[in-house]
Short mmCIF file of N, CA, C and O in Angstrom, two decimals:
data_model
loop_
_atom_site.label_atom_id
_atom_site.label_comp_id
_atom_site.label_asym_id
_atom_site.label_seq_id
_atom_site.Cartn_x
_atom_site.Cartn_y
_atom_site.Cartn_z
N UNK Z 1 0.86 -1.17 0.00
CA UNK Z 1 0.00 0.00 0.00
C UNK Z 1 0.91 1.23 0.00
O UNK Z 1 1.70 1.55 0.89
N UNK Z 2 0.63 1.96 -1.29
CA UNK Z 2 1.39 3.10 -0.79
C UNK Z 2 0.77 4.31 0.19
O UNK Z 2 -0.34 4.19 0.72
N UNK Z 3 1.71 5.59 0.37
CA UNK Z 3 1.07 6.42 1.22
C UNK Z 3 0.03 7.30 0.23
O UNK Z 3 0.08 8.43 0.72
N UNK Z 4 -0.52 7.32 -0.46
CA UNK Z 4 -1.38 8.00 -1.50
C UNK Z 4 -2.64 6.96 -0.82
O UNK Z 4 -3.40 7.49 -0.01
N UNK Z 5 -2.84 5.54 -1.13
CA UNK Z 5 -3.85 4.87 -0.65
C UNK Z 5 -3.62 4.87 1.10
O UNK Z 5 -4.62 5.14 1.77
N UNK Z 6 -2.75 4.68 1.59
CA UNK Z 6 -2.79 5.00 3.46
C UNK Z 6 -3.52 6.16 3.63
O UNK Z 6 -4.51 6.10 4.36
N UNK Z 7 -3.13 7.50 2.95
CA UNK Z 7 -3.99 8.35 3.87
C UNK Z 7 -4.96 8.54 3.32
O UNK Z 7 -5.36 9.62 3.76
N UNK Z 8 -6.22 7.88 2.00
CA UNK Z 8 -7.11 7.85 1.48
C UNK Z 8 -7.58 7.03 2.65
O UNK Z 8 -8.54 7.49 3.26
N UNK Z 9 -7.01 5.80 3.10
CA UNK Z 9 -7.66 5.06 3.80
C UNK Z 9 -8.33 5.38 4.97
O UNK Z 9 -9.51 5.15 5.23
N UNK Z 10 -6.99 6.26 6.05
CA UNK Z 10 -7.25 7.23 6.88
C UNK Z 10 -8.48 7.84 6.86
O UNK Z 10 -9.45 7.59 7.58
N UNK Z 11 -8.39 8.67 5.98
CA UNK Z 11 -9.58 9.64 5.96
C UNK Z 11 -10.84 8.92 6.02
O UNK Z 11 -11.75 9.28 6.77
N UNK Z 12 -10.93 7.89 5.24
CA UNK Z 12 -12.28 7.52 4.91
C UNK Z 12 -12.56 6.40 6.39
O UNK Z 12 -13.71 6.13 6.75
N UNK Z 13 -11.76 6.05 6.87
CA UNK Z 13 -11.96 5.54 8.26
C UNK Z 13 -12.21 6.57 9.62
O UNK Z 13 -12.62 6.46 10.78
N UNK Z 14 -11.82 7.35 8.97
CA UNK Z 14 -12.12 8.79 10.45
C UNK Z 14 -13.33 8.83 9.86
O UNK Z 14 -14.18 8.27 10.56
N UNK Z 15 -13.81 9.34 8.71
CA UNK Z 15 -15.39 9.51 8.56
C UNK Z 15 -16.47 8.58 8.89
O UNK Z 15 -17.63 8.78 9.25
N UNK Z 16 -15.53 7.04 8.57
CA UNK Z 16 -16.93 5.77 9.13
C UNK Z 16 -16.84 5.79 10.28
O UNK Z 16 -17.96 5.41 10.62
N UNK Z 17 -16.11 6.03 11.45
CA UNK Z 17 -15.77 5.81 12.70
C UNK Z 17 -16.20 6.73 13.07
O UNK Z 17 -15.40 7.66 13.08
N UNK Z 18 -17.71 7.10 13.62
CA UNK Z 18 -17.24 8.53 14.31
C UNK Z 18 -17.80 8.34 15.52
O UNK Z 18 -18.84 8.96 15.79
N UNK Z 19 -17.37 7.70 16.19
CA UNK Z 19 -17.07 7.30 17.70
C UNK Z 19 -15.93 7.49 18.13
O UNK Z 19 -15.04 7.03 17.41
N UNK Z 20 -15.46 8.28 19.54
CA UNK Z 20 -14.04 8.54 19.97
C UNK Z 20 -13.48 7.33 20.99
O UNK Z 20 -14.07 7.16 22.05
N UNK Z 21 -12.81 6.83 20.78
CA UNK Z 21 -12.14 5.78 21.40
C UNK Z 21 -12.70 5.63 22.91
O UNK Z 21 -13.25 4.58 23.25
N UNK Z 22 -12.60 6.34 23.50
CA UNK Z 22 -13.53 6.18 24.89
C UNK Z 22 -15.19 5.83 24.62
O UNK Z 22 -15.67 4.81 25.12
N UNK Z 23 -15.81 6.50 24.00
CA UNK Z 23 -17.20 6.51 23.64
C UNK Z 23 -17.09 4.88 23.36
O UNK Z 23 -17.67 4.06 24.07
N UNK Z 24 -16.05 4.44 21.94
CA UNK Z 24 -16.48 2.94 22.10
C UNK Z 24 -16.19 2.25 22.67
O UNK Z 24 -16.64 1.12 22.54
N UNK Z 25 -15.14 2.61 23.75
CA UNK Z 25 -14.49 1.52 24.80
C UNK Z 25 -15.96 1.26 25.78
O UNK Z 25 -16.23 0.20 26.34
N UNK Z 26 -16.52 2.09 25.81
CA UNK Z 26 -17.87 2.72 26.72
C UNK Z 26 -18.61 1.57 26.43
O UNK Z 26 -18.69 0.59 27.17
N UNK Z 27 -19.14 1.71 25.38
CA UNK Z 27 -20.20 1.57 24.19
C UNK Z 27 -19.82 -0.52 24.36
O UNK Z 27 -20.72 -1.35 24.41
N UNK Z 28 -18.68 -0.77 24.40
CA UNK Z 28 -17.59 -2.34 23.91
C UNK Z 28 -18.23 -2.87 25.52
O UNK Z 28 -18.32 -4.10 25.51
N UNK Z 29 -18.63 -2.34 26.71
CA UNK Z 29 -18.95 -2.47 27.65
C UNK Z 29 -20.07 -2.65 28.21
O UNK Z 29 -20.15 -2.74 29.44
N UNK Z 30 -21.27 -2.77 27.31
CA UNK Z 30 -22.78 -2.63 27.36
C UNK Z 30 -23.12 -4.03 27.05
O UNK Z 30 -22.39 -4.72 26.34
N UNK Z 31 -24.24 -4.47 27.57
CA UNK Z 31 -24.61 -5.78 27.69
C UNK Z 31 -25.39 -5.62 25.97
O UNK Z 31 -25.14 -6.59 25.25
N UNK Z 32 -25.85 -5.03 25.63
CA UNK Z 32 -26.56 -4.32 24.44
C UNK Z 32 -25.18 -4.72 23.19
O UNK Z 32 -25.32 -5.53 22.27
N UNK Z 33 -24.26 -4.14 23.40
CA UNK Z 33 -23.04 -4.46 22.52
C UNK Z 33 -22.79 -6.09 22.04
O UNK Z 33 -22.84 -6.69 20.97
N UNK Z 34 -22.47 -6.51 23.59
CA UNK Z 34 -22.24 -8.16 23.42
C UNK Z 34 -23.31 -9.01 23.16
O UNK Z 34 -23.16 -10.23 23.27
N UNK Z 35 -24.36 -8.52 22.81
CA UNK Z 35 -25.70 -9.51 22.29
C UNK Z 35 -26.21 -9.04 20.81
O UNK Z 35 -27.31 -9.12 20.27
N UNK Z 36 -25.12 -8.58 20.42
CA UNK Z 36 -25.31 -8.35 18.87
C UNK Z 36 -24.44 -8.52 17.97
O UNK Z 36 -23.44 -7.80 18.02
N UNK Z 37 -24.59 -9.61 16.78
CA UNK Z 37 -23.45 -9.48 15.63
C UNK Z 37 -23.21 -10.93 15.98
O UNK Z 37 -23.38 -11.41 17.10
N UNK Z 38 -22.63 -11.85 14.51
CA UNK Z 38 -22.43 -12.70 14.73
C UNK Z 38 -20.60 -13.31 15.18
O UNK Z 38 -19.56 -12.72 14.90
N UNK Z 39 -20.73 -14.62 15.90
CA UNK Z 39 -19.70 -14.87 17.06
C UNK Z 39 -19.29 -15.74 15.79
O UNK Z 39 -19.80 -16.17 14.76
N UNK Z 40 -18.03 -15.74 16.48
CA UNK Z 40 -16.98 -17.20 15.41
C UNK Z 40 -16.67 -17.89 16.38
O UNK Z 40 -15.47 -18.09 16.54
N UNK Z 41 -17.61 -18.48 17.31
CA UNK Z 41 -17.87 -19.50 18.13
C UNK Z 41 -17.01 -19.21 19.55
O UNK Z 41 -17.00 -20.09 20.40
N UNK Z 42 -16.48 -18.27 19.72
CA UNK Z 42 -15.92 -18.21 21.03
C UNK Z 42 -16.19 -17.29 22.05
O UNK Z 42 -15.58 -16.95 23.06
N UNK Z 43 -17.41 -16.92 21.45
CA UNK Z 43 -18.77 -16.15 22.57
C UNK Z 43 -18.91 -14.78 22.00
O UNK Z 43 -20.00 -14.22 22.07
N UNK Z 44 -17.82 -14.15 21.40
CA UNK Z 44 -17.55 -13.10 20.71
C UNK Z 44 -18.09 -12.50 19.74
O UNK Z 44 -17.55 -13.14 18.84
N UNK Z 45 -18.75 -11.75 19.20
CA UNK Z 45 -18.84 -11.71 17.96
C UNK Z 45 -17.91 -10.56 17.51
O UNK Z 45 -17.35 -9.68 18.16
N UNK Z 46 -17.94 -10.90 15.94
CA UNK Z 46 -17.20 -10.32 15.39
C UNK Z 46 -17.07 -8.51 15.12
O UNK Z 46 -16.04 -7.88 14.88
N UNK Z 47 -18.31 -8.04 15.22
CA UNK Z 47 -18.04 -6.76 15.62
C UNK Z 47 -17.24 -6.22 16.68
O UNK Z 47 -16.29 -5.43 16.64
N UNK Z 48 -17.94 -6.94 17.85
CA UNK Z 48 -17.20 -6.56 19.01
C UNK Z 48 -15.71 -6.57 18.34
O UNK Z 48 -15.18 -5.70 17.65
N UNK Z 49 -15.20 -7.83 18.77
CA UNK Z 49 -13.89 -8.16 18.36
C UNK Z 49 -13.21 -6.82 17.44
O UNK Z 49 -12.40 -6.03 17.93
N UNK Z 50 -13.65 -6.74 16.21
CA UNK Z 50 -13.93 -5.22 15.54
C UNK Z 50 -13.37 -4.20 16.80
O UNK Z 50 -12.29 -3.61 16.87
N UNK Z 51 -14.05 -4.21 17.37
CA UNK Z 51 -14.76 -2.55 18.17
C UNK Z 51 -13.51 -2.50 18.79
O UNK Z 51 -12.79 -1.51 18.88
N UNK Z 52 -13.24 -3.83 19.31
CA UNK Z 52 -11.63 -3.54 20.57
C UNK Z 52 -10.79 -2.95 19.65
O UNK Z 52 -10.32 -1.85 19.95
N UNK Z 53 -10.36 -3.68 18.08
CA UNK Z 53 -9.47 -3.50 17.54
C UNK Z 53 -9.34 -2.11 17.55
O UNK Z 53 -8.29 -1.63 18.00
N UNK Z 54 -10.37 -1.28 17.06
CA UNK Z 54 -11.15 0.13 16.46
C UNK Z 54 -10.35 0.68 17.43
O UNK Z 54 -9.31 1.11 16.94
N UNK Z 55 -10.44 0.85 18.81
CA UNK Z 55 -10.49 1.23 19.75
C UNK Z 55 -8.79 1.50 20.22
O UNK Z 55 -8.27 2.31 20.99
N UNK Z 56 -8.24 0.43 19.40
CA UNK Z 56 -6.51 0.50 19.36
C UNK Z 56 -6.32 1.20 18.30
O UNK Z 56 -5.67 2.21 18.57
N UNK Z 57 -6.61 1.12 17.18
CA UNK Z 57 -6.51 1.39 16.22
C UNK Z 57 -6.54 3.14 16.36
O UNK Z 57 -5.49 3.77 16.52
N UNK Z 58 -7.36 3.55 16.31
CA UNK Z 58 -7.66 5.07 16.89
C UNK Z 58 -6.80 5.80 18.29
O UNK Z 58 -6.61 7.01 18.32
N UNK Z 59 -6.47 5.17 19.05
CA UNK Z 59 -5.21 5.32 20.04
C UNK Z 59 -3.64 5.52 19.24
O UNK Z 59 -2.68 6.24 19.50
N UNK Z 60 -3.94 4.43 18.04
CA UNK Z 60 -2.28 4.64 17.59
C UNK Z 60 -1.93 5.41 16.83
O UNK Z 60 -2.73 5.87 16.01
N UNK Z 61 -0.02 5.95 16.89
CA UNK Z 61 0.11 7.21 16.17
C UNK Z 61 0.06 6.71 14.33
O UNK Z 61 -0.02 5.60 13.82
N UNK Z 62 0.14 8.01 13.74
CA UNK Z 62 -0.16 7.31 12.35
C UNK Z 62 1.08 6.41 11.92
O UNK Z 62 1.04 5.41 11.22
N UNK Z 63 2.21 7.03 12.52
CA UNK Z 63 3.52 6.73 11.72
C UNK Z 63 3.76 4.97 12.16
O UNK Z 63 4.42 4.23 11.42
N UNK Z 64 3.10 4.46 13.48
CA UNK Z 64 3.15 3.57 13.78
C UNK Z 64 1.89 1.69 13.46
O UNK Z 64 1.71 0.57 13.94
N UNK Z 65 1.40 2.62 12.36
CA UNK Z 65 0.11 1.59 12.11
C UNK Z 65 0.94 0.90 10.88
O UNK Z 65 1.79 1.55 10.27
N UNK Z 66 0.72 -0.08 10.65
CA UNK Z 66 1.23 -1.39 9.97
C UNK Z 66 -0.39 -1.83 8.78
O UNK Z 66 -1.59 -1.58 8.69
N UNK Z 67 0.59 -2.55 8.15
CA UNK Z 67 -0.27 -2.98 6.68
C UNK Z 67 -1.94 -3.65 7.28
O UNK Z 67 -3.10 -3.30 7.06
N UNK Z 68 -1.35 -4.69 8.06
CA UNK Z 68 -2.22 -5.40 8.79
C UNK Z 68 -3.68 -4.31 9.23
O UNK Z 68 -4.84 -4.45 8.84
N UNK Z 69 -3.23 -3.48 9.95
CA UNK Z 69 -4.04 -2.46 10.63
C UNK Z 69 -4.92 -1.44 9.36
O UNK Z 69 -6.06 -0.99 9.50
N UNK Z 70 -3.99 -1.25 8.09
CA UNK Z 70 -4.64 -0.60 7.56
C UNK Z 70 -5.73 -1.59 6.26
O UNK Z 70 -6.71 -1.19 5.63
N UNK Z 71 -5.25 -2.59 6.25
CA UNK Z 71 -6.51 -3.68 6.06
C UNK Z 71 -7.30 -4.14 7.28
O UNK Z 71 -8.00 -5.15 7.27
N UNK Z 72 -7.15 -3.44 8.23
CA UNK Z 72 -8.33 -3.83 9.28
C UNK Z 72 -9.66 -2.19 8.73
O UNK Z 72 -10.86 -2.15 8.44
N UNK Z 73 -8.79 -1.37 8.83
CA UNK Z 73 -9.34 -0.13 9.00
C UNK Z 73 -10.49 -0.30 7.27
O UNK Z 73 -11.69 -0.01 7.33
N UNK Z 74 -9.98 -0.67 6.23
CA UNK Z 74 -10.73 -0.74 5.15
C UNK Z 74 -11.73 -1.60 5.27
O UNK Z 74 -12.75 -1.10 4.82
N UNK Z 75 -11.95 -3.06 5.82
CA UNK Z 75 -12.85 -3.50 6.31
C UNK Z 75 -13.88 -2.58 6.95
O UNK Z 75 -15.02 -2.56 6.48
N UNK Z 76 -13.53 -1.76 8.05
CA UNK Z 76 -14.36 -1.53 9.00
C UNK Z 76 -15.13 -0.29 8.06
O UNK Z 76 -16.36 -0.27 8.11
N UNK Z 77 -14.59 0.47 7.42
CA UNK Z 77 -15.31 1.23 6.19
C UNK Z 77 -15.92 0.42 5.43
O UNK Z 77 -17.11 0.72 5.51
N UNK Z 78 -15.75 -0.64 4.56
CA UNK Z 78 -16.65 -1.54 3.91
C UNK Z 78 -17.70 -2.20 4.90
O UNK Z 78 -18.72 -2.45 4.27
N UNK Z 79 -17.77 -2.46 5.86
CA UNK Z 79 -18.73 -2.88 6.63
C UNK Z 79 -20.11 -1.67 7.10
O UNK Z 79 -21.33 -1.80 7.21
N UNK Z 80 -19.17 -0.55 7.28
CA UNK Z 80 -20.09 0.54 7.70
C UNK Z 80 -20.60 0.85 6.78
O UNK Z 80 -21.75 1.20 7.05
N UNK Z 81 -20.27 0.96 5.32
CA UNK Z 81 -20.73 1.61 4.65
C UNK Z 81 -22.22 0.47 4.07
O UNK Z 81 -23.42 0.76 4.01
N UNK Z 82 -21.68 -0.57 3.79
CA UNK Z 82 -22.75 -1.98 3.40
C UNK Z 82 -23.67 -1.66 4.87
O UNK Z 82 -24.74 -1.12 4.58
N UNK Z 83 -23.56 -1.78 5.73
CA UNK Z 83 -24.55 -1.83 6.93
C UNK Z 83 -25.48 -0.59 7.03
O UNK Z 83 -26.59 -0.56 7.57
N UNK Z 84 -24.64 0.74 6.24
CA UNK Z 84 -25.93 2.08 6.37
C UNK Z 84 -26.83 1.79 5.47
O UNK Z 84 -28.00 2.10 5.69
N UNK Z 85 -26.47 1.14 4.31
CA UNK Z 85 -27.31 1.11 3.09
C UNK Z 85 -28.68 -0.06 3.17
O UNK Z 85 -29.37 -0.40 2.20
N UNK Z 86 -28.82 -0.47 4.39
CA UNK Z 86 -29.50 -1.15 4.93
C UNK Z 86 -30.26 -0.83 5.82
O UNK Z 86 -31.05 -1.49 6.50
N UNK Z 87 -29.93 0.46 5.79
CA UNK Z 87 -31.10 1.08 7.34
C UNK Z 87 -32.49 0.78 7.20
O UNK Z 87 -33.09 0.94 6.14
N UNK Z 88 -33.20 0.22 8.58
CA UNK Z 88 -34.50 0.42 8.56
C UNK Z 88 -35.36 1.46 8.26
O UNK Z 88 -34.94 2.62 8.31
N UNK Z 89 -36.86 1.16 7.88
CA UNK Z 89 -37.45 2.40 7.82
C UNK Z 89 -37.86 2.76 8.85
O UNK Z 89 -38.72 3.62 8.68
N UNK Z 90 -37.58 2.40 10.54
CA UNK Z 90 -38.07 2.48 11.31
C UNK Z 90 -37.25 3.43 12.20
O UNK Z 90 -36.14 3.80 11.80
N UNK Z 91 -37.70 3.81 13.30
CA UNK Z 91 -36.66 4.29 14.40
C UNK Z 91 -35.76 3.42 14.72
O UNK Z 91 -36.13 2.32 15.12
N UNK Z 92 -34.02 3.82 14.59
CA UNK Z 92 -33.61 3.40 14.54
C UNK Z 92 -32.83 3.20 16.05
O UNK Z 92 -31.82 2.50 16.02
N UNK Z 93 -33.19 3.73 17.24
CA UNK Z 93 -32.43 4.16 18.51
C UNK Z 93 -32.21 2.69 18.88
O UNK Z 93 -31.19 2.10 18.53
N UNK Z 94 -32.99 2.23 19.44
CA UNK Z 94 -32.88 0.54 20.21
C UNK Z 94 -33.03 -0.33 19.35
O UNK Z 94 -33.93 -1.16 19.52
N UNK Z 95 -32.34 -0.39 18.37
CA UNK Z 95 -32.38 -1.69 17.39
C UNK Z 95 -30.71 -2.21 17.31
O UNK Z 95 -29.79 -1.43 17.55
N UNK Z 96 -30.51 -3.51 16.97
CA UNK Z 96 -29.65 -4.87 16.57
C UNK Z 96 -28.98 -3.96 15.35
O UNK Z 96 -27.75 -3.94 15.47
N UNK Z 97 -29.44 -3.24 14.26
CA UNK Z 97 -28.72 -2.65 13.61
C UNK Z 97 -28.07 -1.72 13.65
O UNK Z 97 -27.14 -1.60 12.86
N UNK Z 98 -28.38 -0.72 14.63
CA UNK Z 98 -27.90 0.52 15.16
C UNK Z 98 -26.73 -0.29 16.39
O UNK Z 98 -25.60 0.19 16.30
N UNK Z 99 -26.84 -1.10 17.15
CA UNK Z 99 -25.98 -1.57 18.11
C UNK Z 99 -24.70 -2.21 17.24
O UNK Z 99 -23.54 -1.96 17.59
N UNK Z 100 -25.03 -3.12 15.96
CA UNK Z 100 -23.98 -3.68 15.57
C UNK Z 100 -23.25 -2.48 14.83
O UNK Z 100 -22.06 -2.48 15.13
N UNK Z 101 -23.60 -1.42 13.95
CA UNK Z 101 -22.93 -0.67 13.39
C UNK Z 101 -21.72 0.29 14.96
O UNK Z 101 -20.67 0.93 15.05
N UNK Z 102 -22.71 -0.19 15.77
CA UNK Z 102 -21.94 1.17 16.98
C UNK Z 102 -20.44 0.50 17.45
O UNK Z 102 -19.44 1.12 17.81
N UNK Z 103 -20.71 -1.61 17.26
CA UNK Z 103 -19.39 -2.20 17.69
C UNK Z 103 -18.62 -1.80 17.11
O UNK Z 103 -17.49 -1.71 17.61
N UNK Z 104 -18.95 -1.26 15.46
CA UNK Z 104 -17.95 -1.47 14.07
C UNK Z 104 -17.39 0.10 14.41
O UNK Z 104 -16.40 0.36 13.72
N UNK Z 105 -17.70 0.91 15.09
CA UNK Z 105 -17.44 2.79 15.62
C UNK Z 105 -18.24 3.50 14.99
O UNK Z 105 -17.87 4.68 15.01
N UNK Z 106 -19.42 3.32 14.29
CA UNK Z 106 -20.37 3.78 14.08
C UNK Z 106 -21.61 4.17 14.68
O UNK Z 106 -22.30 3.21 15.03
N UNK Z 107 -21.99 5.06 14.85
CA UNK Z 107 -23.30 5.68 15.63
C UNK Z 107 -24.19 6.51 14.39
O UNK Z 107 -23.95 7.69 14.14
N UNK Z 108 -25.04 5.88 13.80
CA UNK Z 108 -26.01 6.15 13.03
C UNK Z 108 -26.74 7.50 13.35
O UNK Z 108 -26.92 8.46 12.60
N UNK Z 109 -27.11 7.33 14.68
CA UNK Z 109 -27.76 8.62 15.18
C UNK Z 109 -27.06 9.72 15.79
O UNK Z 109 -27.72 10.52 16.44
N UNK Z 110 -25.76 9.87 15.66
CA UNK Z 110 -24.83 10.68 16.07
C UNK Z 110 -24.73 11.58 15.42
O UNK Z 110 -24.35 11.17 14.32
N UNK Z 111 -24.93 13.26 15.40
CA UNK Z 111 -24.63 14.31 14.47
C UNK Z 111 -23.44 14.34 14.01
O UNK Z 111 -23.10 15.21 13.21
#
């Protein structure tokens, strides 16, 4: 990856994420969090799992994030972005879709 696609990546991951690392450490802590999204069998699901990463990920400096990390970060934009395009027509506050997008650092209803 060069740095032309790194800080494309950047950017477009600060915009899907717009939860601040505390908010989702917060958020990674809710019984609401851990009962949504599917598990790869070790009680977990994979958002969550997601959300911790997110949560490092956004803590670290730029100069120090690795290939690995910035194919985590493009996932988590391809996920957010596939998961808005799916919104209910309903209120969306207490719903399974609004909770799983919030593991991924997304808050739907967030200005």
């Amino acid at each position: 990856m060069d740095d032309d696609e790194r800080r494309e990546t950047r950017e477009e991951f600060r915009r899907a994420v717009n939860l601040t690392a505390g908010e989702l450490e917060e958020w990674l802590g809710t019984d609401e969090s851990g009962r949504v999204g599917d598990s790869a069998g070790d009680g977990e699901s994979t958002g969550h799992a997601s959300g911790r990463r997110i949560v490092t990920l956004l803590r670290t400096r730029q100069d120090d994030l690795g290939d690995d990390d910035y194919r985590h970060m493009r996932k988590v934009v391809g996920y957010v972005h596939r998961h808005l395009a799916q919104r209910p027509d309903k209120d969306v506050e207490h719903t399974a879709w609004r909770y799983s997008l919030m593991n991924w650092g997304h808050d739907p209803t967030k200005g």
